[in-house]
PDB file of C-alpha atoms in Angstrom:
ATOM      1  CA  MET A   1     -13.118  31.359 -28.221  1.00  0.00           C
ATOM      2  CA  HIS A   2      -9.322  31.196 -28.050  1.00  0.00           C
ATOM      3  CA  LEU A   3      -7.589  34.578 -28.179  1.00  0.00           C
ATOM      4  CA  GLY A   4      -3.969  35.666 -28.657  1.00  0.00           C
ATOM      5  CA  ILE A   5      -2.475  39.153 -28.471  1.00  0.00           C
ATOM      6  CA  MET A   6       0.976  40.236 -29.661  1.00  0.00           C
ATOM      7  CA  GLN A   7       2.692  43.379 -30.902  1.00  0.00           C
ATOM      8  CA  PRO A   8       3.236  43.481 -34.676  1.00  0.00           C
ATOM      9  CA  TYR A   9       6.474  41.705 -35.646  1.00  0.00           C
ATOM     10  CA  PHE A  10       7.754  41.693 -39.218  1.00  0.00           C
ATOM     11  CA  MET A  11       8.210  38.175 -40.677  1.00  0.00           C
ATOM     12  CA  PRO A  12       8.423  36.722 -37.159  1.00  0.00           C
ATOM     13  CA  TYR A  13       9.968  33.528 -35.841  1.00  0.00           C
ATOM     14  CA  ILE A  14       7.967  30.295 -35.721  1.00  0.00           C
ATOM     15  CA  GLY A  15       6.755  30.773 -32.119  1.00  0.00           C
ATOM     16  CA  TYR A  16       4.795  33.870 -33.101  1.00  0.00           C
ATOM     17  CA  LEU A  17       3.066  31.960 -35.892  1.00  0.00           C
ATOM     18  CA  GLN A  18       2.406  29.018 -33.576  1.00  0.00           C
ATOM     19  CA  LEU A  19       0.480  31.404 -31.334  1.00  0.00           C
ATOM     20  CA  MET A  20      -1.492  32.682 -34.325  1.00  0.00           C
ATOM     21  CA  ASN A  21      -2.305  29.113 -35.311  1.00  0.00           C
ATOM     22  CA  ALA A  22      -3.375  28.160 -31.781  1.00  0.00           C
ATOM     23  CA  VAL A  23      -6.132  30.771 -31.508  1.00  0.00           C
ATOM     24  CA  ASP A  24      -9.391  31.697 -33.221  1.00  0.00           C
ATOM     25  CA  LYS A  25      -8.651  35.426 -33.172  1.00  0.00           C
ATOM     26  CA  PHE A  26      -5.252  37.111 -33.078  1.00  0.00           C
ATOM     27  CA  VAL A  27      -5.063  40.746 -31.961  1.00  0.00           C
ATOM     28  CA  VAL A  28      -2.154  42.767 -33.314  1.00  0.00           C
ATOM     29  CA  TYR A  29      -1.352  45.008 -30.348  1.00  0.00           C
ATOM     30  CA  ASP A  30      -0.471  48.156 -32.251  1.00  0.00           C
ATOM     31  CA  ASP A  31      -1.628  50.980 -29.948  1.00  0.00           C
ATOM     32  CA  VAL A  32       1.163  50.567 -27.402  1.00  0.00           C
ATOM     33  CA  ASN A  33       4.516  52.321 -27.371  1.00  0.00           C
ATOM     34  CA  TYR A  34       7.104  51.438 -29.979  1.00  0.00           C
ATOM     35  CA  ILE A  35      10.222  49.695 -28.602  1.00  0.00           C
ATOM     36  CA  ASN A  36      13.606  50.682 -30.009  1.00  0.00           C
ATOM     37  CA  LYS A  37      15.712  47.697 -31.079  1.00  0.00           C
ATOM     38  CA  GLY A  38      12.788  45.326 -30.563  1.00  0.00           C
ATOM     39  CA  TRP A  39      11.349  42.872 -33.085  1.00  0.00           C
ATOM     40  CA  ILE A  40       8.734  45.102 -34.674  1.00  0.00           C
ATOM     41  CA  ASN A  41      10.892  46.017 -37.666  1.00  0.00           C
ATOM     42  CA  ARG A  42      13.876  43.703 -37.148  1.00  0.00           C
ATOM     43  CA  ASN A  43      14.542  39.992 -37.472  1.00  0.00           C
ATOM     44  CA  ARG A  44      17.235  37.514 -38.449  1.00  0.00           C
ATOM     45  CA  ILE A  45      17.933  35.505 -41.582  1.00  0.00           C
ATOM     46  CA  LEU A  46      20.746  33.149 -42.551  1.00  0.00           C
ATOM     47  CA  VAL A  47      23.692  34.718 -44.386  1.00  0.00           C
ATOM     48  CA  ASN A  48      26.807  32.625 -45.034  1.00  0.00           C
ATOM     49  CA  GLY A  49      25.807  30.149 -42.337  1.00  0.00           C
ATOM     50  CA  GLN A  50      25.381  32.822 -39.642  1.00  0.00           C
ATOM     51  CA  ALA A  51      22.419  34.688 -38.178  1.00  0.00           C
ATOM     52  CA  TYR A  52      22.184  38.097 -39.835  1.00  0.00           C
ATOM     53  CA  LEU A  53      20.090  40.849 -38.250  1.00  0.00           C
ATOM     54  CA  PHE A  54      18.150  42.983 -40.707  1.00  0.00           C
ATOM     55  CA  THR A  55      16.224  46.178 -39.956  1.00  0.00           C
ATOM     56  CA  ILE A  56      13.329  47.660 -41.903  1.00  0.00           C
ATOM     57  CA  PRO A  57      13.900  51.450 -41.921  1.00  0.00           C
ATOM     58  CA  LEU A  58      11.304  53.659 -40.272  1.00  0.00           C
ATOM     59  CA  GLN A  59      10.747  57.398 -40.260  1.00  0.00           C
ATOM     60  CA  ASP A  60      11.100  59.311 -36.978  1.00  0.00           C
ATOM     61  CA  ALA A  61      10.569  56.193 -34.855  1.00  0.00           C
ATOM     62  CA  SER A  62      10.477  56.887 -31.129  1.00  0.00           C
ATOM     63  CA  GLN A  63       9.523  55.130 -27.918  1.00  0.00           C
ATOM     64  CA  ASN A  64       7.355  58.178 -27.222  1.00  0.00           C
ATOM     65  CA  LYS A  65       5.076  57.187 -30.109  1.00  0.00           C
ATOM     66  CA  LEU A  66       2.547  54.392 -30.432  1.00  0.00           C
ATOM     67  CA  ILE A  67       3.399  51.674 -32.947  1.00  0.00           C
ATOM     68  CA  ASN A  68       0.439  52.646 -35.133  1.00  0.00           C
ATOM     69  CA  GLU A  69       1.761  56.224 -35.381  1.00  0.00           C
ATOM     70  CA  ILE A  70       5.087  55.226 -36.946  1.00  0.00           C
ATOM     71  CA  VAL A  71       5.564  55.197 -40.707  1.00  0.00           C
ATOM     72  CA  LEU A  72       7.869  53.277 -42.994  1.00  0.00           C
ATOM     73  CA  SER A  73      10.842  54.986 -44.617  1.00  0.00           C
ATOM     74  CA  LYS A  74       9.856  57.029 -47.677  1.00  0.00           C
ATOM     75  CA  ASP A  75      13.044  55.945 -49.469  1.00  0.00           C
ATOM     76  CA  PRO A  76      11.977  53.134 -51.842  1.00  0.00           C
ATOM     77  CA  LYS A  77      15.517  51.790 -52.232  1.00  0.00           C
ATOM     78  CA  TRP A  78      15.406  49.706 -49.035  1.00  0.00           C
ATOM     79  CA  ARG A  79      12.858  47.308 -50.518  1.00  0.00           C
ATOM     80  CA  GLY A  80      15.072  46.383 -53.458  1.00  0.00           C
ATOM     81  CA  LYS A  81      18.135  46.112 -51.231  1.00  0.00           C
ATOM     82  CA  PHE A  82      16.346  43.758 -48.876  1.00  0.00           C
ATOM     83  CA  LEU A  83      15.133  41.522 -51.694  1.00  0.00           C
ATOM     84  CA  LYS A  84      18.645  41.481 -53.169  1.00  0.00           C
ATOM     85  CA  THR A  85      20.027  40.348 -49.810  1.00  0.00           C
ATOM     86  CA  LEU A  86      17.494  37.509 -49.755  1.00  0.00           C
ATOM     87  CA  GLU A  87      18.382  36.482 -53.289  1.00  0.00           C
ATOM     88  CA  GLN A  88      22.092  36.346 -52.502  1.00  0.00           C
ATOM     89  CA  ALA A  89      21.533  34.456 -49.257  1.00  0.00           C
ATOM     90  CA  TYR A  90      18.933  31.913 -50.376  1.00  0.00           C
ATOM     91  CA  LYS A  91      18.958  31.495 -54.171  1.00  0.00           C
ATOM     92  CA  LYS A  92      20.142  27.900 -53.807  1.00  0.00           C
ATOM     93  CA  ALA A  93      17.587  27.005 -51.112  1.00  0.00           C
ATOM     94  CA  PRO A  94      15.129  24.248 -52.146  1.00  0.00           C
ATOM     95  CA  PHE A  95      11.988  26.400 -51.848  1.00  0.00           C
ATOM     96  CA  TYR A  96      13.563  29.713 -52.841  1.00  0.00           C
ATOM     97  CA  PHE A  97      11.112  30.602 -55.614  1.00  0.00           C
ATOM     98  CA  SER A  98       7.902  30.119 -53.608  1.00  0.00           C
ATOM     99  CA  ALA A  99       9.344  31.715 -50.454  1.00  0.00           C
ATOM    100  CA  PHE A 100      10.785  34.659 -52.380  1.00  0.00           C
ATOM    101  CA  ALA A 101       7.468  35.264 -54.147  1.00  0.00           C
ATOM    102  CA  VAL A 102       5.615  35.467 -50.822  1.00  0.00           C
ATOM    103  CA  THR A 103       8.253  37.723 -49.287  1.00  0.00           C
ATOM    104  CA  GLU A 104       8.374  39.990 -52.343  1.00  0.00           C
ATOM    105  CA  LYS A 105       4.587  40.371 -52.208  1.00  0.00           C
ATOM    106  CA  ILE A 106       4.844  41.377 -48.547  1.00  0.00           C
ATOM    107  CA  ILE A 107       7.752  43.778 -49.042  1.00  0.00           C
ATOM    108  CA  ASN A 108       5.805  45.593 -51.766  1.00  0.00           C
ATOM    109  CA  LEU A 109       2.520  45.870 -49.864  1.00  0.00           C
ATOM    110  CA  ASP A 110       1.098  49.372 -50.132  1.00  0.00           C
ATOM    111  CA  ALA A 111       1.002  50.851 -46.641  1.00  0.00           C
ATOM    112  CA  GLU A 112       2.334  53.969 -44.994  1.00  0.00           C
ATOM    113  CA  LYS A 113       2.277  52.941 -41.342  1.00  0.00           C
ATOM    114  CA  VAL A 114       4.418  50.070 -40.150  1.00  0.00           C
ATOM    115  CA  SER A 115       1.550  48.524 -38.148  1.00  0.00           C
ATOM    116  CA  ASP A 116      -0.752  48.429 -41.197  1.00  0.00           C
ATOM    117  CA  TRP A 117       2.068  46.943 -43.273  1.00  0.00           C
ATOM    118  CA  ILE A 118       2.794  44.216 -40.744  1.00  0.00           C
ATOM    119  CA  CYS A 119      -0.915  43.408 -40.285  1.00  0.00           C
ATOM    120  CA  SER A 120      -1.196  42.959 -44.034  1.00  0.00           C
ATOM    121  CA  SER A 121       1.945  40.804 -44.050  1.00  0.00           C
ATOM    122  CA  LEU A 122       0.440  38.535 -41.398  1.00  0.00           C
ATOM    123  CA  TRP A 123      -2.664  38.108 -43.549  1.00  0.00           C
ATOM    124  CA  VAL A 124      -0.451  37.045 -46.463  1.00  0.00           C
ATOM    125  CA  LEU A 125       1.459  34.561 -44.281  1.00  0.00           C
ATOM    126  CA  ARG A 126      -1.801  33.209 -42.824  1.00  0.00           C
ATOM    127  CA  ASP A 127      -3.197  32.526 -46.285  1.00  0.00           C
ATOM    128  CA  TYR A 128       0.063  31.021 -47.574  1.00  0.00           C
ATOM    129  CA  LEU A 129       0.238  28.620 -44.627  1.00  0.00           C
ATOM    130  CA  GLY A 130      -3.459  27.773 -44.638  1.00  0.00           C
ATOM    131  CA  MET A 131      -4.268  29.112 -41.181  1.00  0.00           C
ATOM    132  CA  GLN A 132      -7.881  29.920 -40.270  1.00  0.00           C
ATOM    133  CA  VAL A 133      -7.241  32.601 -37.633  1.00  0.00           C
ATOM    134  CA  LYS A 134      -8.887  36.016 -37.803  1.00  0.00           C
ATOM    135  CA  ILE A 135      -6.343  38.847 -37.438  1.00  0.00           C
ATOM    136  CA  VAL A 136      -7.372  42.310 -36.192  1.00  0.00           C
ATOM    137  CA  PRO A 137      -5.432  45.391 -35.012  1.00  0.00           C
ATOM    138  CA  SER A 138      -6.157  46.489 -31.448  1.00  0.00           C
ATOM    139  CA  SER A 139      -6.284  50.163 -32.445  1.00  0.00           C
ATOM    140  CA  SER A 140      -9.362  49.608 -34.592  1.00  0.00           C
ATOM    141  CA  ILE A 141     -11.625  48.066 -31.949  1.00  0.00           C
ATOM    142  CA  TYR A 142     -11.110  48.165 -28.215  1.00  0.00           C
ATOM    143  CA  GLN A 143     -10.701  51.837 -27.169  1.00  0.00           C
ATOM    144  CA  ASN A 144      -9.006  50.942 -23.893  1.00  0.00           C
ATOM    145  CA  THR A 145      -5.619  52.671 -23.995  1.00  0.00           C
ATOM    146  CA  HIS A 146      -6.376  54.147 -20.569  1.00  0.00           C
ATOM    147  CA  LEU A 147      -5.838  50.657 -19.118  1.00  0.00           C
ATOM    148  CA  LYS A 148      -2.406  49.167 -18.537  1.00  0.00           C
ATOM    149  CA  ALA A 149      -0.687  45.782 -18.712  1.00  0.00           C
ATOM    150  CA  GLN A 150      -2.731  42.802 -17.486  1.00  0.00           C
ATOM    151  CA  GLU A 151      -5.841  44.924 -16.913  1.00  0.00           C
ATOM    152  CA  ARG A 152      -5.908  45.935 -20.560  1.00  0.00           C
ATOM    153  CA  ILE A 153      -5.340  42.398 -21.848  1.00  0.00           C
ATOM    154  CA  LEU A 154      -8.136  41.151 -19.630  1.00  0.00           C
ATOM    155  CA  ASP A 155     -10.454  43.871 -20.944  1.00  0.00           C
ATOM    156  CA  ILE A 156      -9.772  42.805 -24.549  1.00  0.00           C
ATOM    157  CA  CYS A 157     -10.543  39.197 -23.581  1.00  0.00           C
ATOM    158  CA  LYS A 158     -13.832  40.291 -22.029  1.00  0.00           C
ATOM    159  CA  GLN A 159     -14.800  42.411 -25.035  1.00  0.00           C
ATOM    160  CA  GLU A 160     -14.173  39.401 -27.273  1.00  0.00           C
ATOM    161  CA  ASN A 161     -15.986  36.988 -24.919  1.00  0.00           C
ATOM    162  CA  ALA A 162     -12.849  34.856 -24.948  1.00  0.00           C
ATOM    163  CA  SER A 163     -12.934  31.639 -22.951  1.00  0.00           C
ATOM    164  CA  HIS A 164      -9.182  30.971 -23.302  1.00  0.00           C
ATOM    165  CA  TYR A 165      -6.337  33.484 -23.536  1.00  0.00           C
ATOM    166  CA  ILE A 166      -2.999  32.156 -24.792  1.00  0.00           C
ATOM    167  CA  ASN A 167       0.169  34.179 -24.240  1.00  0.00           C
ATOM    168  CA  PRO A 168       3.812  33.594 -25.188  1.00  0.00           C
ATOM    169  CA  ILE A 169       5.815  31.749 -22.537  1.00  0.00           C
ATOM    170  CA  GLY A 170       7.736  34.923 -21.698  1.00  0.00           C
ATOM    171  CA  GLY A 171       4.631  36.348 -20.047  1.00  0.00           C
ATOM    172  CA  THR A 172       4.486  33.921 -17.136  1.00  0.00           C
ATOM    173  CA  GLU A 173       5.729  36.636 -14.767  1.00  0.00           C
ATOM    174  CA  LEU A 174       3.280  39.228 -16.085  1.00  0.00           C
ATOM    175  CA  TYR A 175      -0.086  37.496 -15.842  1.00  0.00           C
ATOM    176  CA  ASP A 176      -1.932  35.949 -12.920  1.00  0.00           C
ATOM    177  CA  LYS A 177      -3.976  32.828 -13.701  1.00  0.00           C
ATOM    178  CA  ASN A 178      -6.185  33.430 -10.649  1.00  0.00           C
ATOM    179  CA  ILE A 179      -7.284  36.841 -11.938  1.00  0.00           C
ATOM    180  CA  PHE A 180      -8.195  35.351 -15.313  1.00  0.00           C
ATOM    181  CA  GLU A 181     -10.032  32.470 -13.640  1.00  0.00           C
ATOM    182  CA  GLN A 182     -12.124  34.967 -11.665  1.00  0.00           C
ATOM    183  CA  ALA A 183     -13.273  36.314 -15.038  1.00  0.00           C
ATOM    184  CA  ASP A 184     -14.018  32.753 -16.287  1.00  0.00           C
ATOM    185  CA  ILE A 185     -11.101  32.902 -18.719  1.00  0.00           C
ATOM    186  CA  GLN A 186      -8.513  30.149 -18.929  1.00  0.00           C
ATOM    187  CA  LEU A 187      -4.930  31.448 -19.160  1.00  0.00           C
ATOM    188  CA  SER A 188      -2.246  29.355 -20.876  1.00  0.00           C
ATOM    189  CA  PHE A 189       1.285  29.989 -22.084  1.00  0.00           C
ATOM    190  CA  ILE A 190       2.582  28.618 -25.355  1.00  0.00           C
ATOM    191  CA  LYS A 191       5.999  26.961 -25.262  1.00  0.00           C
ATOM    192  CA  SER A 192       7.645  26.071 -28.571  1.00  0.00           C
ATOM    193  CA  LYS A 193       9.314  22.718 -28.958  1.00  0.00           C
ATOM    194  CA  SER A 194      12.716  22.419 -30.613  1.00  0.00           C
ATOM    195  CA  ILE A 195      12.457  22.604 -34.409  1.00  0.00           C
ATOM    196  CA  GLU A 196      15.302  21.722 -36.783  1.00  0.00           C
ATOM    197  CA  TYR A 197      15.609  21.442 -40.555  1.00  0.00           C
ATOM    198  CA  PRO A 198      18.515  21.380 -43.023  1.00  0.00           C
ATOM    199  CA  GLN A 199      19.999  24.813 -43.769  1.00  0.00           C
ATOM    200  CA  PHE A 200      22.288  23.991 -46.701  1.00  0.00           C
ATOM    201  CA  LYS A 201      25.206  22.103 -45.113  1.00  0.00           C
ATOM    202  CA  ASN A 202      25.603  24.467 -42.177  1.00  0.00           C
ATOM    203  CA  GLU A 203      25.239  23.820 -38.485  1.00  0.00           C
ATOM    204  CA  PHE A 204      21.599  24.595 -37.702  1.00  0.00           C
ATOM    205  CA  VAL A 205      20.830  28.150 -36.552  1.00  0.00           C
ATOM    206  CA  PRO A 206      17.489  28.187 -34.651  1.00  0.00           C
ATOM    207  CA  TRP A 207      14.753  30.795 -34.227  1.00  0.00           C
ATOM    208  CA  LEU A 208      15.321  32.763 -37.401  1.00  0.00           C
ATOM    209  CA  SER A 209      12.604  34.623 -39.302  1.00  0.00           C
ATOM    210  CA  ILE A 210       9.822  32.639 -40.965  1.00  0.00           C
ATOM    211  CA  ILE A 211      11.577  33.639 -44.197  1.00  0.00           C
ATOM    212  CA  ASP A 212      14.310  31.106 -43.401  1.00  0.00           C
ATOM    213  CA  ILE A 213      11.786  28.368 -42.639  1.00  0.00           C
ATOM    214  CA  MET A 214       9.920  29.021 -45.894  1.00  0.00           C
ATOM    215  CA  MET A 215      13.166  28.884 -47.890  1.00  0.00           C
ATOM    216  CA  PHE A 216      14.032  25.388 -46.641  1.00  0.00           C
ATOM    217  CA  ASN A 217      10.598  23.764 -46.146  1.00  0.00           C
ATOM    218  CA  ASP A 218       7.396  23.237 -48.087  1.00  0.00           C
ATOM    219  CA  VAL A 219       4.015  24.382 -46.772  1.00  0.00           C
ATOM    220  CA  THR A 220       3.029  20.945 -45.457  1.00  0.00           C
ATOM    221  CA  THR A 221       6.211  20.705 -43.392  1.00  0.00           C
ATOM    222  CA  ILE A 222       5.736  24.214 -42.006  1.00  0.00           C
ATOM    223  CA  GLN A 223       2.159  23.372 -41.068  1.00  0.00           C
ATOM    224  CA  GLY A 224       3.607  20.539 -38.992  1.00  0.00           C
ATOM    225  CA  PHE A 225       6.011  22.970 -37.313  1.00  0.00           C
ATOM    226  CA  LEU A 226       3.061  25.184 -36.377  1.00  0.00           C
ATOM    227  CA  ASN A 227       1.809  22.426 -34.065  1.00  0.00           C
ATOM    228  CA  GLU A 228       5.148  21.778 -32.369  1.00  0.00           C
ATOM    229  CA  TYR A 229       4.313  23.429 -29.057  1.00  0.00           C
ATOM    230  CA  GLU A 230       2.775  22.738 -25.686  1.00  0.00           C
ATOM    231  CA  LEU A 231       0.440  24.825 -23.549  1.00  0.00           C
ATOM    232  CA  VAL A 232       1.461  25.290 -19.918  1.00  0.00           C
TER     233      VAL A 232
END
């Protein structure tokens, strides 16, 4: 069984979804500390030909709290404002209507905690893109918060009887292939290939949110993008 583990990211970039697509089970790592100014509740879209950073508002977010303890803003106005920003930025994009419908469904998901909301959003994206991966939150299963870093990841792999653990390429300094091999688990790192597509008539801006990719590409094309990686 191929396993991937990542913190919950809202409407993530294509590399995150490539990892989801490369594994049989994807663990949303939501019982670790929240990171201020990380990618949990922030991402980038295209506005007037430039990368625009948006932030989903949270209530009393702190690095002293676990991700699954943090709740979304109680002010409902942010949802409408975000959708209005998308409309203004992308209404002339070729796949605006289908992409907007998916994003609107996600924005209006009924959840209090940001981790539950993002888990649900990943289920919606999985179904829209035809992925077969099973998605589970770490807080609901493993009961191993007393472990740290590589030791905890390895414990999740063992609990899942994983034969192959795949991690984003940024983790090459954090994980030791020899330690995983001793547990009969293959360790690989996923490295995204360069992906380009027309963004109106602008110079291409890479690594934006999946929202941008959905606005400019149909599902079949995106499914092709999901396989544009190599394992190292």
